[in-house]
Structures are given as C-alpha cells and as structure tokens.
Amino acid sequence: SRLVGVNERTGRAWRNGRSSSGRVRPPARPERAARPVQDTSRYLRECERIQIADRLREKASIRVIAAELGRSPSTVSREISRNRTDGTRGQWHYRPHAAQARADARRPRPKPGKIGANPELRQVIQSWLELEWSPEQIAQSLRARFPDRLEMQVSHETIYQALYIQGRGELRRELTRALRTGRTARKPHRRPDQRQPRFVAPMVMISDRPPEAEDRAVPGHWEGDLIIGKNQKSQIGTLVERTTRYVLLVHLPHERTA
C-alpha cells in the first residue's frame, strides 16, 4: 500500500476482495504457481520481461526464472546484463519497458558497420592493408596496439566483410588487390550437404569392377595409384597388373592432375 500510495485498509480490500455488504469474497487474483510460457519466438516478449522484473524483485534466481519462462538460463542472464539500468554505488535495476525499448532499438537491420562508423579505425586498417598485411594480422595487431579501446578492435571476418560486401563502402575496393589471395570476390564456402561433385562424370567405384579383375584370374587388368614425395614436391604414378603383379612407375615431373 505504501508503494502505490493508498491506505492500508484499501490495500487489504484489494488483496482479499470486499463486497458492498461487507461479506468476504474470494481474492480477485489468487496466488498460484507461475506456469511456463511457451517459447513461440526466439526473442523475449514484453510480457516475459515484465515477469523477469517481478521475479527479480522477489529475489528469485535466474534458473528459477528461466524455468518459469521456458527459456535457457543463459538467455535470461544475457537479457538482464544487456538491458538493465545501472544506478549509483554499483546498484542496478531491471525495468521491463525500458528493456523492451532497448531491444527494439537494436533489432532494425541493416546496421552501420563498425569500421564505417569509426574513421580512425578505418584509416588504421587501410594503412596496414596497403602494407599487404592479412586481415588476421590486422585483427591481432589492433588488440595489441589498443588493448583498452574496444571500439578499435575488430575481428578478421569484419575486415573481410568491409572489403567484399557491396554497398557498405567501409574500405576501398581496390584494397582487395593487396590481399595475399588476390581475389576480388569472396570464395563461397558451401555446407557439406551443398557441395558440388568433384567430377562431371559419375565416378566408377572400386566395388563395381568386374569379377575377373577381382579374383586375378584373367590378365590385363591394371590398378593405378599415386605416390607423393616429401613436402608434396614430387610425385610418381604406379600401375600394377593384377595377375602378374608387374609394376610400372610413371614419372610425373611437373604436376599430378588427372
């Protein structure tokens, strides 16, 4: 009653429920255990943030709150640390409507890139790219040179995206020629289930060879293999006749392609 500014008797009436005749009736909102909220979205909703705020005031643990919401404890912990309001003397408060507003402000896409929004960072990266440094070297050097400035630290993937993604304009496109790969476009990395076959024609499996070659009864069937030398700098092809075990060594001085 003191928090909402009403008389204590009024607060009891709100809690217990009173009729005009003075007879006691069941409470308007009986206390009951919170039921888990079904996770229909990957993002926390406003009602879930309100429940987090209420349970934090009741000193509930993060794991208990997560179980009530049907969420992972790491999701609730990350939500509190990202969207809480810091106060004085190291104290903080979690306000659900302010947290919802912050989450909505971070969600719109596309977002400005970190390199494009920081002229100093862009200039440092461009100067090192002109020296033919790799993005991996630049990312490590930024951490070593600016250990206390997070705004001057990026990953190598962020540098690659600033170079290759069209329309961002964060780094000059001609700097791609300074990369050691020399590519002007990124090489696609497909998932294993999306990889293209290595050969145009279907490969003949060793299990499909005829029975006469398998039992070595008929001469004239040869089996080929490849021997690669030290540091992959030399190669020799081998041909073995399966019946007589006669071996031919084929010199491959230049390459070992098909």
XYZ file of N, CA and C in Angstrom, residues 15-157:
429
model
N -6.488 -6.891 -1.887
C -5.916 -8.230 -1.821
C -6.982 -9.285 -1.555
N -7.863 -9.030 -0.568
C -8.821 -10.037 -0.134
C -10.141 -9.967 -0.884
N -10.508 -8.783 -1.381
C -11.791 -8.625 -2.050
C -12.919 -8.373 -1.067
N -13.672 -7.307 -1.237
C -14.786 -6.953 -0.346
C -15.994 -6.610 -1.188
N -17.125 -7.043 -0.774
C -18.374 -6.689 -1.433
C -18.977 -5.466 -0.751
N -20.010 -4.891 -1.362
C -20.651 -3.726 -0.780
C -21.324 -4.039 0.542
N -21.749 -5.300 0.769
C -22.396 -5.689 2.024
C -21.407 -6.006 3.119
N -20.138 -6.009 2.798
C -19.134 -6.278 3.809
C -18.744 -7.729 3.914
N -19.396 -8.618 3.167
C -19.045 -10.030 3.233
C -17.760 -10.299 2.447
N -16.994 -11.206 2.969
C -15.714 -11.547 2.335
C -15.976 -12.437 1.132
N -15.335 -12.151 0.009
C -15.421 -12.966 -1.184
C -14.020 -13.417 -1.587
N -13.893 -14.372 -2.460
C -12.553 -14.861 -2.831
C -11.697 -13.741 -3.418
N -10.379 -13.819 -3.226
C -9.490 -12.794 -3.798
C -9.656 -12.676 -5.300
N -9.506 -11.439 -5.784
C -9.661 -11.209 -7.219
C -8.549 -11.883 -8.016
N -7.328 -11.962 -7.438
C -6.203 -12.593 -8.121
C -5.551 -13.574 -7.162
N -6.057 -14.787 -7.064
C -5.461 -15.756 -6.137
C -4.035 -16.085 -6.539
N -3.206 -16.311 -5.536
C -1.816 -16.661 -5.805
C -1.731 -18.098 -6.303
N -0.948 -18.302 -7.320
C -0.739 -19.623 -7.871
C 0.642 -19.677 -8.518
N 1.119 -20.869 -8.672
C 2.454 -21.042 -9.249
C 2.457 -20.596 -10.702
N 3.514 -19.909 -11.095
C 3.613 -19.418 -12.469
C 3.795 -20.593 -13.421
N 3.022 -20.582 -14.489
C 3.136 -21.638 -15.487
C 4.166 -21.246 -16.548
N 4.890 -22.206 -17.068
C 5.883 -21.873 -18.104
C 5.225 -21.245 -19.317
N 5.837 -20.212 -19.834
C 5.359 -19.549 -21.036
C 5.942 -20.272 -22.244
N 5.100 -20.647 -23.179
C 5.572 -21.349 -24.356
C 6.462 -20.429 -25.199
N 7.597 -20.965 -25.604
C 8.548 -20.195 -26.385
C 8.114 -20.216 -27.851
N 7.347 -19.228 -28.256
C 6.886 -19.136 -29.636
C 7.767 -18.228 -30.461
N 8.765 -17.599 -29.854
C 9.625 -16.685 -30.576
C 11.030 -16.801 -30.032
N 11.989 -16.557 -30.887
C 13.377 -16.581 -30.427
C 13.716 -15.351 -29.614
N 12.884 -14.300 -29.694
C 13.108 -13.065 -28.947
C 12.189 -13.023 -27.730
N 12.687 -12.434 -26.651
C 11.867 -12.245 -25.463
C 10.769 -11.231 -25.751
N 9.567 -11.504 -25.245
C 8.452 -10.584 -25.420
C 8.336 -9.682 -24.198
N 7.506 -8.658 -24.318
C 7.362 -7.692 -23.230
C 6.767 -8.339 -21.985
N 5.824 -9.252 -22.172
C 5.240 -9.916 -21.011
C 6.279 -10.758 -20.277
N 7.218 -11.352 -21.010
C 8.276 -12.115 -20.359
C 9.231 -11.193 -19.604
N 9.501 -10.034 -20.154
C 10.368 -9.082 -19.452
C 9.687 -8.556 -18.177
N 8.385 -8.389 -18.218
C 7.667 -7.970 -17.005
C 7.767 -9.053 -15.933
N 7.633 -10.309 -16.342
C 7.758 -11.393 -15.374
C 9.175 -11.484 -14.814
N 10.175 -11.231 -15.646
C 11.556 -11.224 -15.139
C 11.728 -10.138 -14.084
N 11.184 -8.943 -14.344
C 11.305 -7.856 -13.378
C 10.596 -8.194 -12.080
N 9.393 -8.785 -12.161
C 8.651 -9.135 -10.947
C 9.395 -10.177 -10.138
N 9.936 -11.175 -10.785
C 10.625 -12.244 -10.056
C 11.965 -11.790 -9.501
N 12.607 -10.812 -10.176
C 13.843 -10.280 -9.606
C 13.565 -9.522 -8.321
N 12.445 -8.802 -8.255
C 12.086 -8.111 -7.008
C 11.819 -9.111 -5.886
N 11.379 -10.304 -6.249
C 11.115 -11.341 -5.257
C 12.355 -12.170 -4.931
N 13.511 -11.754 -5.444
C 14.803 -12.403 -5.167
C 14.857 -13.834 -5.723
N 14.155 -14.087 -6.809
C 14.223 -15.405 -7.430
C 15.522 -15.537 -8.209
N 16.036 -16.750 -8.293
C 17.275 -16.978 -9.028
C 17.017 -16.988 -10.529
N 18.101 -16.837 -11.279
C 17.975 -16.807 -12.743
C 17.479 -18.142 -13.280
N 17.914 -19.237 -12.686
C 17.483 -20.548 -13.162
C 15.997 -20.778 -12.903
N 15.497 -20.289 -11.766
C 14.066 -20.423 -11.478
C 13.250 -19.599 -12.472
N 13.717 -18.368 -12.745
C 13.012 -17.516 -13.709
C 13.014 -18.158 -15.087
N 14.157 -18.699 -15.496
C 14.241 -19.329 -16.815
C 13.312 -20.528 -16.916
N 13.215 -21.326 -15.836
C 12.319 -22.483 -15.862
C 10.861 -22.050 -15.974
N 10.492 -20.968 -15.316
C 9.116 -20.471 -15.397
C 8.784 -19.952 -16.795
N 9.771 -19.369 -17.452
C 9.540 -18.829 -18.792
C 9.714 -19.861 -19.892
N 10.293 -20.997 -19.558
C 10.598 -21.968 -20.594
C 11.769 -21.550 -21.452
N 12.665 -20.777 -20.881
C 13.844 -20.289 -21.608
C 15.117 -20.874 -20.996
N 16.217 -20.668 -21.704
C 17.516 -21.085 -21.187
C 17.995 -20.086 -20.132
N 18.665 -20.554 -19.075
C 19.195 -19.609 -18.080
C 20.152 -18.587 -18.686
N 20.912 -18.984 -19.704
C 21.820 -18.023 -20.332
C 21.051 -16.914 -21.041
N 19.860 -17.221 -21.572
C 19.049 -16.194 -22.219
C 18.603 -15.145 -21.218
N 18.150 -15.586 -20.057
C 17.700 -14.644 -19.019
C 18.876 -13.851 -18.472
N 20.007 -14.517 -18.236
C 21.182 -13.811 -17.728
C 21.678 -12.761 -18.708
N 21.698 -13.102 -19.995
C 22.145 -12.154 -21.013
C 21.170 -10.983 -21.142
N 19.888 -11.261 -21.003
C 18.885 -10.194 -21.070
C 19.065 -9.190 -19.929
N 19.318 -9.693 -18.738
C 19.481 -8.800 -17.576
C 20.745 -7.964 -17.719
N 21.844 -8.590 -18.134
C 23.106 -7.849 -18.221
C 23.086 -6.821 -19.348
N 22.348 -7.075 -20.428
C 22.341 -6.149 -21.565
C 21.364 -5.001 -21.383
N 20.231 -5.261 -20.732
C 19.152 -4.273 -20.722
C 18.844 -3.712 -19.340
N 19.673 -3.967 -18.371
C 19.415 -3.399 -17.053
C 19.822 -1.927 -17.024
N 19.326 -1.225 -16.024
C 19.638 0.192 -15.837
C 20.594 0.320 -14.663
N 21.795 0.798 -14.899
C 22.796 0.942 -13.845
C 22.532 2.216 -13.050
N 22.665 2.098 -11.734
C 22.471 3.239 -10.848
C 23.757 3.623 -10.157
N 23.640 4.297 -9.049
C 24.797 4.743 -8.284
C 25.246 3.646 -7.324
N 26.503 3.755 -6.886
C 27.084 2.832 -5.911
C 27.018 1.375 -6.370
N 27.155 1.183 -7.649
C 27.180 -0.167 -8.172
C 25.842 -0.876 -8.195
N 24.759 -0.190 -7.919
C 23.443 -0.805 -7.937
C 22.840 -0.725 -9.335
N 21.920 -1.632 -9.615
C 21.260 -1.640 -10.900
C 19.813 -2.065 -10.714
N 19.004 -1.711 -11.685
C 17.586 -2.040 -11.677
C 17.217 -2.569 -13.056
N 16.282 -3.494 -13.068
C 15.772 -4.021 -14.332
C 14.360 -3.503 -14.539
N 14.198 -2.649 -15.547
C 12.899 -2.072 -15.876
C 12.419 -2.691 -17.186
N 11.320 -3.428 -17.167
C 10.936 -4.213 -18.359
C 10.606 -3.363 -19.575
N 9.926 -2.213 -19.381
C 9.548 -1.411 -20.548
C 10.770 -0.728 -21.163
N 11.707 -0.298 -20.317
C 12.950 0.260 -20.849
C 13.773 -0.818 -21.549
N 13.762 -2.037 -20.998
C 14.477 -3.139 -21.639
C 13.868 -3.476 -22.991
N 12.547 -3.434 -23.095
C 11.886 -3.698 -24.366
C 12.240 -2.632 -25.393
N 12.290 -1.367 -24.943
C 12.639 -0.289 -25.873
C 14.073 -0.436 -26.377
N 14.984 -0.841 -25.507
C 16.373 -1.037 -25.935
C 16.487 -2.202 -26.923
N 15.772 -3.273 -26.664
C 15.823 -4.413 -27.574
C 15.240 -4.050 -28.937
N 14.145 -3.286 -28.954
C 13.552 -2.876 -30.232
C 14.490 -1.952 -31.004
N 15.254 -1.105 -30.286
C 16.170 -0.193 -30.966
C 17.356 -0.924 -31.578
N 17.749 -2.058 -30.999
C 18.889 -2.809 -31.535
C 18.499 -3.726 -32.682
N 17.221 -3.996 -32.856
C 16.800 -5.016 -33.800
C 16.814 -4.583 -35.257
N 16.542 -3.326 -35.611
C 16.443 -2.976 -37.037
C 17.712 -3.318 -37.815
N 17.545 -3.759 -39.037
C 18.628 -4.084 -39.962
C 18.391 -3.339 -41.269
N 19.442 -3.034 -42.037
C 20.848 -3.289 -41.729
C 21.423 -2.261 -40.768
N 22.456 -2.656 -40.050
C 23.124 -1.764 -39.114
C 24.398 -1.200 -39.743
N 24.801 -0.006 -39.339
C 26.080 0.522 -39.856
C 27.249 -0.310 -39.355
N 28.209 -0.551 -40.219
C 29.355 -1.353 -39.838
C 30.260 -0.628 -38.857
N 30.974 -1.400 -38.076
C 31.859 -0.828 -37.063
C 33.006 -0.058 -37.698
N 33.520 -0.553 -38.821
C 34.632 0.125 -39.481
C 34.165 1.416 -40.128
N 32.995 1.395 -40.759
C 32.497 2.592 -41.414
C 32.123 3.695 -40.439
N 31.738 3.335 -39.222
C 31.338 4.337 -38.239
C 32.520 4.919 -37.469
N 33.721 4.396 -37.660
C 34.893 4.859 -36.911
C 35.985 5.247 -37.913
N 36.133 6.544 -38.233
C 37.153 6.955 -39.222
C 38.570 6.587 -38.805
N 38.880 6.689 -37.509
C 40.232 6.350 -37.053
C 40.530 4.878 -37.288
N 39.577 4.021 -36.962
C 39.771 2.586 -37.185
C 39.905 2.284 -38.666
N 39.086 2.918 -39.497
C 39.158 2.678 -40.938
C 40.511 3.091 -41.495
N 41.067 4.203 -41.034
C 42.349 4.675 -41.532
C 43.475 3.718 -41.132
N 43.438 3.207 -39.907
C 44.479 2.281 -39.459
C 44.437 0.997 -40.274
N 43.244 0.457 -40.503
C 43.125 -0.791 -41.255
C 43.571 -0.602 -42.697
N 43.177 0.503 -43.311
C 43.579 0.743 -44.695
C 45.086 0.889 -44.829
N 45.720 1.553 -43.857
C 47.171 1.718 -43.941
C 47.889 0.381 -43.829
N 47.379 -0.523 -43.009
C 48.013 -1.840 -42.866
C 47.695 -2.732 -44.061
N 46.522 -2.577 -44.646
C 46.224 -3.345 -45.857
C 47.130 -2.932 -47.002
N 47.470 -1.641 -47.084
C 48.389 -1.173 -48.129
C 49.786 -1.760 -47.953
N 50.115 -2.174 -46.727
C 51.391 -2.854 -46.473
C 51.289 -4.358 -46.708
N 50.147 -4.800 -47.259
C 49.892 -6.205 -47.575
C 49.850 -7.067 -46.324
N 49.303 -6.521 -45.254
C 49.039 -7.321 -44.067
C 47.745 -8.088 -44.283
N 47.663 -9.285 -43.734
C 46.438 -10.072 -43.834
C 45.430 -9.577 -42.793
N 44.126 -9.768 -43.029
C 43.140 -9.378 -42.017
C 43.366 -10.043 -40.664
N 43.888 -11.278 -40.655
C 44.178 -11.927 -39.377
C 45.277 -11.171 -38.625
N 46.336 -10.767 -39.338
C 47.401 -9.991 -38.693
C 46.874 -8.658 -38.182
N 46.016 -8.010 -38.953
C 45.485 -6.709 -38.542
C 44.630 -6.845 -37.293
N 43.798 -7.880 -37.244
C 42.943 -8.081 -36.074
C 43.780 -8.298 -34.821
N 44.847 -9.102 -34.924
C 45.707 -9.329 -33.761
C 46.477 -8.067 -33.376
N 46.938 -7.303 -34.369
C 47.686 -6.084 -34.078
C 46.807 -5.025 -33.427
N 45.552 -4.958 -33.815
C 44.640 -3.988 -33.187
C 44.462 -4.296 -31.707
N 44.340 -5.576 -31.374
C 44.198 -5.935 -29.954
C 45.460 -5.598 -29.169
N 46.631 -5.780 -29.804
C 47.883 -5.480 -29.102
C 48.129 -3.979 -28.990
N 47.741 -3.214 -30.005
C 48.013 -1.777 -30.012
C 46.981 -0.989 -29.211
N 45.726 -1.459 -29.209
C 44.659 -0.755 -28.476
C 44.006 -1.726 -27.495
N 44.723 -2.146 -26.452
C 44.154 -3.159 -25.550
C 42.974 -2.642 -24.735
N 42.906 -1.339 -24.483
C 41.855 -0.775 -23.630
C 40.771 -0.059 -24.417
N 40.792 -0.159 -25.744
C 39.793 0.528 -26.571
C 39.058 -0.502 -27.430
N 37.901 -0.888 -26.955
C 37.138 -1.904 -27.671
C 36.646 -1.400 -29.018
N 36.452 -0.067 -29.148
C 35.968 0.449 -30.422
C 37.022 0.366 -31.514
N 38.300 0.110 -31.149
C 39.378 -0.025 -32.118
C 39.770 -1.486 -32.347
N 38.913 -2.418 -31.948
C 39.199 -3.831 -32.121
C 38.088 -4.477 -32.944
N 38.462 -5.191 -33.981
C 37.518 -5.909 -34.823
C 38.109 -7.278 -35.147
N 37.264 -8.182 -35.567
C 37.714 -9.497 -35.985
C 38.125 -9.470 -37.459
N 38.847 -10.489 -37.873
C 39.266 -10.544 -39.281
C 38.064 -10.708 -40.202
N 36.994 -11.359 -39.732
C 35.806 -11.513 -40.566
C 35.152 -10.169 -40.843
